[in-house]
Coordinates of C-alpha atoms in Angstrom, one line a residue:
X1 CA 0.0 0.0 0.0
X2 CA 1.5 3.5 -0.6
X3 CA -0.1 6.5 0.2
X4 CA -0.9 9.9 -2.7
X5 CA -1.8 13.5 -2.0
X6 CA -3.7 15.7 -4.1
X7 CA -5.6 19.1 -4.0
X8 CA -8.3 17.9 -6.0
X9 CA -8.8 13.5 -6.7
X10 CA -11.3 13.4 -10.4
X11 CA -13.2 10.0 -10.7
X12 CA -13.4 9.6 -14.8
X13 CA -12.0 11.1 -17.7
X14 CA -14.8 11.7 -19.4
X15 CA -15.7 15.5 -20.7
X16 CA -17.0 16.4 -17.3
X17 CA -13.7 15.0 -15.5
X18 CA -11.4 16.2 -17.9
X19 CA -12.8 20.4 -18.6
X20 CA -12.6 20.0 -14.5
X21 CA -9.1 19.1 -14.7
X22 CA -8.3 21.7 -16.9
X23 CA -9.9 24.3 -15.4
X24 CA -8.4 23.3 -11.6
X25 CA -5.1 22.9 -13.3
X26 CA -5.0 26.5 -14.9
X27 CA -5.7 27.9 -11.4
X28 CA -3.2 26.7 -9.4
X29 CA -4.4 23.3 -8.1
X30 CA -2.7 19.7 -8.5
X31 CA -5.1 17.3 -10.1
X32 CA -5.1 13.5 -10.1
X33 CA -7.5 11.7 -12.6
X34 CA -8.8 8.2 -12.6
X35 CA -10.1 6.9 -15.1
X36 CA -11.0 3.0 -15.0
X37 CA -10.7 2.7 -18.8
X38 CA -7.9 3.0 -21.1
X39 CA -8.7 5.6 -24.1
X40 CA -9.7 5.8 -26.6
X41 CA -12.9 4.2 -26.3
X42 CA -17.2 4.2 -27.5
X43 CA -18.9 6.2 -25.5
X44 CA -22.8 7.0 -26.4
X45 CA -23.4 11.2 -26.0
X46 CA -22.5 12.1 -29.3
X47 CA -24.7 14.5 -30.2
X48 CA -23.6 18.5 -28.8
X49 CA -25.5 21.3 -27.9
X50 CA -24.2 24.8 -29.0
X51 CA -23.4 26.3 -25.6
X52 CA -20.6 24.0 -26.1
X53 CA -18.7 26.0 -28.0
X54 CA -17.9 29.0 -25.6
X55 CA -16.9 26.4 -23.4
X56 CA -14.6 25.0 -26.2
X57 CA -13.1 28.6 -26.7
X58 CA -12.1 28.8 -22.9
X59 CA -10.6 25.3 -23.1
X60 CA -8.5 26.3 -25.8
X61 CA -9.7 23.5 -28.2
X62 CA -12.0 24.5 -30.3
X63 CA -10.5 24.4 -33.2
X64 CA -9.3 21.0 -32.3
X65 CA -12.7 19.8 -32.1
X66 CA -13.2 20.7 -35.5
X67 CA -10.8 19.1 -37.1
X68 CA -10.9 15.4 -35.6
X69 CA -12.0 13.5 -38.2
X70 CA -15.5 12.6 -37.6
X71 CA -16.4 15.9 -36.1
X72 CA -20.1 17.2 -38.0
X73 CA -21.5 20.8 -37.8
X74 CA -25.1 20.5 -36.3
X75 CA -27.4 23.1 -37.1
X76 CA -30.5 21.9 -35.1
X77 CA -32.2 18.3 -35.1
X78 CA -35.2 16.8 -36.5
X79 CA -38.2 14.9 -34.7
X80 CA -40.5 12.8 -36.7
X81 CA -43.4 10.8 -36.0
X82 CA -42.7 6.8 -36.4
X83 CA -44.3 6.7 -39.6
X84 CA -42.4 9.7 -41.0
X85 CA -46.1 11.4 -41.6
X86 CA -44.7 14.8 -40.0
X87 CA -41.0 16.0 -39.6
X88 CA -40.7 19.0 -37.7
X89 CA -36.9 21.0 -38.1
X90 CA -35.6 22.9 -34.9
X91 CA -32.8 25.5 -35.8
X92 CA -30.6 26.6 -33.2
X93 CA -29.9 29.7 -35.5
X94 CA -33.9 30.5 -35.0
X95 CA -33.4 30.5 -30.9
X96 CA -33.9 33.1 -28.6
X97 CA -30.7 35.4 -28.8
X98 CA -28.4 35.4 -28.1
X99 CA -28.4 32.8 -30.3
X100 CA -25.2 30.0 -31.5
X101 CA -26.0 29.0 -34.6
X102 CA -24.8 25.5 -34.3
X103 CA -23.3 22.4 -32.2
X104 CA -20.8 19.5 -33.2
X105 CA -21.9 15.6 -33.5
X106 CA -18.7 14.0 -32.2
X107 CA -17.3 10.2 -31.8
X108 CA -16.6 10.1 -28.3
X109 CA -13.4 8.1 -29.0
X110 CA -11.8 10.7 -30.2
X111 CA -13.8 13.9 -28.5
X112 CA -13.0 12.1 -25.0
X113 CA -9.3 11.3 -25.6
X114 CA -8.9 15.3 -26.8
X115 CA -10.5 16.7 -23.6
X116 CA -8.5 14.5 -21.3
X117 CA -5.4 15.2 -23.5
X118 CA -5.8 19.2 -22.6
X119 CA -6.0 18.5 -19.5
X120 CA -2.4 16.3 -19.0
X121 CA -1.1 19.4 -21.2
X122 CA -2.3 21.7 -18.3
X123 CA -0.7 19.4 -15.8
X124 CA -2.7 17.1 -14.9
X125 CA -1.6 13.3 -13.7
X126 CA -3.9 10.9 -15.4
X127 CA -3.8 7.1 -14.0
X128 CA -5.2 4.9 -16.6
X129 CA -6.7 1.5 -15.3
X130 CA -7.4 3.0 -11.4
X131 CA -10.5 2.4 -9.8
X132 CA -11.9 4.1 -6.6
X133 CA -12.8 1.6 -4.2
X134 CA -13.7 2.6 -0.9
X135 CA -14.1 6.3 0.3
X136 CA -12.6 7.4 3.5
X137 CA -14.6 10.1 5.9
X138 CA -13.7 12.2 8.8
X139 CA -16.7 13.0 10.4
X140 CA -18.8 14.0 7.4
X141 CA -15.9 15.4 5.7
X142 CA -14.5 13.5 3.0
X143 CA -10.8 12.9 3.2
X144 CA -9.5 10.1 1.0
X145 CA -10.2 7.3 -1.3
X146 CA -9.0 3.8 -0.8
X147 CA -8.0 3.0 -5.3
X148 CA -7.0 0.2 -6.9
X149 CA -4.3 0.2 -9.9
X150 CA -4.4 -1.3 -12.8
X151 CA -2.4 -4.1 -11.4
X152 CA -4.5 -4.7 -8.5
X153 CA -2.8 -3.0 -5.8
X154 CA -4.3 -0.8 -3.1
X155 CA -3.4 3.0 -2.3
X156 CA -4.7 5.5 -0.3
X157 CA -5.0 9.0 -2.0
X158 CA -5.5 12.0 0.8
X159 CA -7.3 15.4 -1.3
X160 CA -8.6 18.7 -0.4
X161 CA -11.5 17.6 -2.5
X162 CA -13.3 15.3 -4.2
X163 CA -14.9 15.0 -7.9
X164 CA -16.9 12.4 -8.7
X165 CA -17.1 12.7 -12.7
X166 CA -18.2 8.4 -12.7
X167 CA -20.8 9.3 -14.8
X168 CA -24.0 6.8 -15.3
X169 CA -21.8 4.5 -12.7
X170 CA -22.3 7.6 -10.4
X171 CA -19.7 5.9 -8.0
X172 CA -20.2 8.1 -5.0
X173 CA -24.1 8.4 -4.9
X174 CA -24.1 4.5 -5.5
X175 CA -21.8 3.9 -2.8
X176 CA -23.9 6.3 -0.3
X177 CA -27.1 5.3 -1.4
X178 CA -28.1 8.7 -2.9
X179 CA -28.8 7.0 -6.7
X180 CA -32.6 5.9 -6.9
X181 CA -34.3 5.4 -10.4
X182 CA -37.0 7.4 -12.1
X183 CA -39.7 4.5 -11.7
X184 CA -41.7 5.5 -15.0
X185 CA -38.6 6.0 -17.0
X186 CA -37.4 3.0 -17.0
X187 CA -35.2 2.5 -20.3
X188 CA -32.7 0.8 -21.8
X189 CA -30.9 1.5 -25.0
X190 CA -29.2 -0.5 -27.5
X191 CA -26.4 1.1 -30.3
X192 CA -24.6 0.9 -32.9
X193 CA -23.1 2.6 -35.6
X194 CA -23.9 2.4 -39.1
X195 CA -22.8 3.0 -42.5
X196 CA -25.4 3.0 -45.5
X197 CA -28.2 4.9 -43.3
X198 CA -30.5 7.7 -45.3
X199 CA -29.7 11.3 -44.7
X200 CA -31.8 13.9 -45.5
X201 CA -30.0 16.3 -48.3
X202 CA -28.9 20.1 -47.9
X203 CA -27.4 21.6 -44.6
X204 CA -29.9 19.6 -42.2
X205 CA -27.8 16.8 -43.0
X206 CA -25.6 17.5 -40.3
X207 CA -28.9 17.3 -37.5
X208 CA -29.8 14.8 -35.3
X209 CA -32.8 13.2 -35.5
X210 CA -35.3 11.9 -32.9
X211 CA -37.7 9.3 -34.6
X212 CA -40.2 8.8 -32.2
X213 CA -41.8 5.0 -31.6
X214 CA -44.3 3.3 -29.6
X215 CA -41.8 1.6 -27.4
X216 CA -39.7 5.1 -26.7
X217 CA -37.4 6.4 -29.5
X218 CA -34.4 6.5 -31.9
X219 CA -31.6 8.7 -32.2
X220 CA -29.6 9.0 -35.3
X221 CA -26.1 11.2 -35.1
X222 CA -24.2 11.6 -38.3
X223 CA -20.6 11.8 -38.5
X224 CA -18.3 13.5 -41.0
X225 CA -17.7 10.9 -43.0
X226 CA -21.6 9.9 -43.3
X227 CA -21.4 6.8 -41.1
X228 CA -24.6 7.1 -38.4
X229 CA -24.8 6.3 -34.8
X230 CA -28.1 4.9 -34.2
X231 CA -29.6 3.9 -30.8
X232 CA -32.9 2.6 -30.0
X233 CA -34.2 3.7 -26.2
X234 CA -37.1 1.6 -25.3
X235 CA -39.2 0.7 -22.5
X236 CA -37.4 -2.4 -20.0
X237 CA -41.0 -4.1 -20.6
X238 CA -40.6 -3.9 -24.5
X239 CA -37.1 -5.4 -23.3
X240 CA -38.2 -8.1 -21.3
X241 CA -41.0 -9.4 -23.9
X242 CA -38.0 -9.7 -26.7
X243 CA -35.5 -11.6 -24.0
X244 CA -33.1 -11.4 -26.7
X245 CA -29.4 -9.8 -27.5
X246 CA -29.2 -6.3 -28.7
X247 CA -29.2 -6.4 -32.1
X248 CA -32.2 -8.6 -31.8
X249 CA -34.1 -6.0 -29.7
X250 CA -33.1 -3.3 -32.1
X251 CA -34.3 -5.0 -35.0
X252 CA -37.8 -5.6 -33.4
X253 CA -38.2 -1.8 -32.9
X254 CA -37.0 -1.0 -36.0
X255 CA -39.9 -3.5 -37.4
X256 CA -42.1 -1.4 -35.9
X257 CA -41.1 2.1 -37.0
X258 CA -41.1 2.7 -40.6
X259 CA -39.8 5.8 -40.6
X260 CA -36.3 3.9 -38.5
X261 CA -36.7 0.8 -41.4
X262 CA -36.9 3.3 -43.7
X263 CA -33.1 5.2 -43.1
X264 CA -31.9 1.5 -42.1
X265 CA -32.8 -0.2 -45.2
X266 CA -29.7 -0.2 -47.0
X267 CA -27.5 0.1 -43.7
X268 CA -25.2 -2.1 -42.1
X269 CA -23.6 -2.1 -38.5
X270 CA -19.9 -1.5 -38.3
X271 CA -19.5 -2.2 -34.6
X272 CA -21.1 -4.3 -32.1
X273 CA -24.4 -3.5 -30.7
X274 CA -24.1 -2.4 -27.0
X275 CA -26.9 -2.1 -24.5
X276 CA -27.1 0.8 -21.7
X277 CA -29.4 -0.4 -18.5
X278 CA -31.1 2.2 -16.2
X279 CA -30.4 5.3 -18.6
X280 CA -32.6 7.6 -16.2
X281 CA -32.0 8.3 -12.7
X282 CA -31.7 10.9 -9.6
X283 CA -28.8 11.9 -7.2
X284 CA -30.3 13.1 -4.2
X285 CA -26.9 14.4 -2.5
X286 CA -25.2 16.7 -5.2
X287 CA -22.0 17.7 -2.8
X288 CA -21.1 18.5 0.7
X289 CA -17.4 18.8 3.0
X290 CA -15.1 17.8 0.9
X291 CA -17.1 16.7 -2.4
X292 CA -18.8 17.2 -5.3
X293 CA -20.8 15.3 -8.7
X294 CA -20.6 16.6 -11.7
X295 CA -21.7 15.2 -15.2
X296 CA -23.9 12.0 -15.4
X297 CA -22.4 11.3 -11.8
X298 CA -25.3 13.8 -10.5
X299 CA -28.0 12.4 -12.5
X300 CA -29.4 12.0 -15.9
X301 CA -32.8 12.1 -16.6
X302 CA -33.9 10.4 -20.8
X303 CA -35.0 14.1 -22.2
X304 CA -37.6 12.0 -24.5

């Protein structure tokens, strides 16, 4: 067992983890960062929204973002009915002002590694294959986390504070027992990207579209090179009736959306279909002595 000291301990390298990094970093604080996995690798939350961008600027990176090679301008999204009877466009160039007139689709692969990248540039340590294990309290103050490398040894690192950034896995609040699920949102999603899918033509190319079914919805996210994350988010029941993989549960939805069998008719998976349990939940303790969750860590709630 050894023992670390930090100012500031980050659970995850995700974007949340990582723009903290940075930011901490910048003003003066030493930052640790664990992150469980090693990058790059998929993550689902492609799809950007503008006020992005200013946030991009501070970081330094946006022109970075622009140019990695899957990287999309988004100009609003589309929603359609599951037949494809009505389409309706949403612009983010028609918003209230002051109004950015567009986001970025990304591939989290490469979006993810960028962010955590900026934030080793700005000094901070990132341990690849560490995993939090067991918090340690003073009082109600929280004053170290028990961590275990990536090959399986134990240390002990003592912080100022405290950043969960765990996202869906929302470490802390799962630990405490502050995570609780939305009981009538219960969904699970299964993804994939694709190459071959329908796009509509002209600038809305670039939008994301929400095709909405009877069993929840479908995303589709194109990239820059016209390959097409797709995820289906459906209800556990619809699940449970299927009791199949994936790709089989995906294929049932998309038999029952016309509008989905529509763009997927001449499409073809390029990567495995994953499936993401219990997308919807509340954190009921957001921070306190010594702590705080930010990103999917303190909650995520299915905005369909």
């Amino acid at each position: 067992m050894s023992e670390h000291t930090c100012d500031v301990l980050i659970l995850g390298g995700g974007p949340a983890g990582s723009t903290a990094a940075t930011l901490l970093c910048e003003n003066g604080f030493t930052v640790t960062v664990l992150e469980r996995e090693n990058f790059p690798r998929f993550h689902v939350g492609e799809s950007l929204l503008p006020h992005s961008l200013p946030l991009f600027d501070r970081l330094g990176v946006h022109e970075e973002v622009k140019a990695l090679p899957h990287t999309r301008v988004k100009p609003g999204a589309f929603f359609a009915t599951a037949d494809g009877s009505k389409v309706v466009e949403y612009r983010f160039a028609e918003a209230f002002p002051p109004a950015i007139p567009h986001a970025y689709q990304v591939r989290r692969d490469e979006f993810d590694a960028l962010l955590l990248s900026r934030a080793q540039r700005a000094g901070a340590k990132v341990l690849h294959g560490w995993e939090a294990l067991t918090p340690q309290w003073e009082g109600k103050r929280l004053t170290g986390m028990w961590v275990r490398d990536a090959e399986g040894q134990q240390h002990l690192f003592r912080f100022r504070a405290f950043l969960d950034a765990s996202g869906q896995k929302a470490f802390l609040a799962t630990r405490m027992g502050w995570r609780f699920p939305y009981p009538k949102h219960k969904k699970v999603a299964a993804v994939s990207h694709f190459r071959g899918v329908w796009l509509p033509p002209g600038e809305g190319s670039g939008n994301i579209t929400i095709v909405l079914t009877k069993a929840g919805w479908f995303w589709f996210i194109p990239f820059a090179d016209d390959t097409v994350s797709v995820g289906a988010v459906l209800d556990v029941a619809f699940w449970q009736a299927q009791g199949k993989a994936p790709q089989e549960v995906f294929q049932r939805a998309v038999e029952e959306t016309p509008e989905a069998a529509r763009r997927l008719a001449n499409a073809s998976p390029i990567l495995p279909f994953s499936a993401i349990q219990n997308l919807s939940y509340r954190v009921t303790k957001l921070a306190g002595d010594g702590f705080c969750l930010i990103g999917d860590a303190a909650g995520f709630l299915d905005p369909i």
